[in-house]
GROMACS .gro file of C-alpha atoms in nm:
model
   79
    1GLN     CA    1   9.321  10.842   9.483
    2SER     CA    2   9.362  10.703   9.823
    3PHE     CA    3   9.300  10.418   9.684
    4LEU     CA    4   9.524  10.375   9.436
    5LEU     CA    5   9.807  10.516   9.688
    6VAL     CA    6   9.751  10.166   9.889
    7GLY     CA    7   9.631   9.933   9.703
    8VAL     CA    8  10.014   9.892   9.565
    9PHE     CA    9  10.099   9.752   9.905
   10PRO     CA   10   9.974   9.451   9.974
   11TYR     CA   11  10.130   9.252   9.653
   12SER     CA   12  10.447   9.510   9.610
   13GLY     CA   13  10.724   9.277   9.784
   14PHE     CA   14  10.551   8.979   9.526
   15MET     CA   15  10.622   9.212   9.228
   16ALA     CA   16  10.932   9.338   9.305
   17MET     CA   17  11.053   8.926   9.289
   18HIS     CA   18  10.841   8.892   8.985
   19LEU     CA   19  11.012   9.179   8.859
   20VAL     CA   20  11.383   9.169   8.962
   21PRO     CA   21  11.593   8.874   8.888
   22GLY     CA   22  11.784   8.747   9.187
   23LEU     CA   23  11.552   8.864   9.500
   24ASN     CA   24  11.434   8.678   9.801
   25GLU     CA   25  11.216   8.692  10.049
   26GLU     CA   26  11.486   8.843  10.285
   27ASN     CA   27  11.639   9.151  10.061
   28THR     CA   28  11.323   9.290   9.836
   29GLY     CA   29  11.154   9.511  10.145
   30ARG     CA   30  11.395   9.748   9.972
   31TYR     CA   31  11.250   9.717   9.619
   32ALA     CA   32  10.941   9.655   9.742
   33GLY     CA   33  10.948  10.022   9.910
   34THR     CA   34  11.106  10.152   9.544
   35ILE     CA   35  10.756  10.025   9.392
   36ALA     CA   36  10.535  10.194   9.659
   37SER     CA   37  10.703  10.456   9.627
   38SER     CA   38  10.755  10.569   9.280
   39PHE     CA   39  10.373  10.634   9.289
   40MET     CA   40  10.449  10.978   9.485
   41VAL     CA   41  10.744  11.089   9.340
   42GLY     CA   42  10.558  11.068   9.088
   43ARG     CA   43  10.194  11.275   9.190
   44THR     CA   44  10.429  11.496   9.305
   45ALA     CA   45  10.658  11.610   8.950
   46SER     CA   46  10.328  11.577   8.771
   47SER     CA   47  10.132  11.789   8.976
   48PHE     CA   48  10.270  12.127   8.877
   49GLY     CA   49  10.139  12.006   8.527
   50TRP     CA   50   9.846  11.947   8.596
   51GLY     CA   51   9.804  12.338   8.816
   52ARG     CA   52   9.873  12.433   8.445
   53ILE     CA   53   9.648  12.267   8.268
   54SER     CA   54   9.414  12.288   8.531
   55ASP     CA   55   9.443  12.685   8.527
   56ARG     CA   56   9.423  12.709   8.163
   57TYR     CA   57   9.092  12.472   8.114
   58GLY     CA   58   8.948  12.372   8.434
   59ARG     CA   59   8.889  12.170   8.713
   60VAL     CA   60   8.600  12.019   8.567
   61PHE     CA   61   8.892  11.900   8.273
   62VAL     CA   62   9.151  11.806   8.482
   63ILE     CA   63   8.909  11.611   8.714
   64ARG     CA   64   8.739  11.399   8.521
   65ALA     CA   65   9.077  11.340   8.245
   66SER     CA   66   9.266  11.273   8.573
   67LEU     CA   67   8.963  10.996   8.701
   68LEU     CA   68   8.993  10.871   8.292
   69LEU     CA   69   9.374  10.845   8.332
   70SER     CA   70   9.359  10.665   8.681
   71ALA     CA   71   9.129  10.448   8.556
   72ALA     CA   72   9.310  10.343   8.264
   73PHE     CA   73   9.634  10.318   8.435
   74SER     CA   74   9.492  10.135   8.744
   75ILE     CA   75   9.325   9.853   8.482
   76LEU     CA   76   9.738   9.837   8.303
   77PHE     CA   77   9.908   9.829   8.624
   78GLY     CA   78   9.643   9.488   8.685
   79LEU     CA   79   9.719   9.327   8.348
   0.00000   0.00000   0.00000
């Protein structure tokens, strides 16, 4: 999971310049930080739901599901 956290940092500035029209190299930092921090916001928001699913279906199911979903969304993020 830590690779997913730090994997976006090297190219978040280029991604922000590509996604937000009118940005240049001088003012893209704020948007790059927003993109990079959105992973942790999503992780925090979904942690309580994953805890409930873990209580209901077990830790092994949640670990397998989270690994599968992390792999799938990492691939989709790269497309």
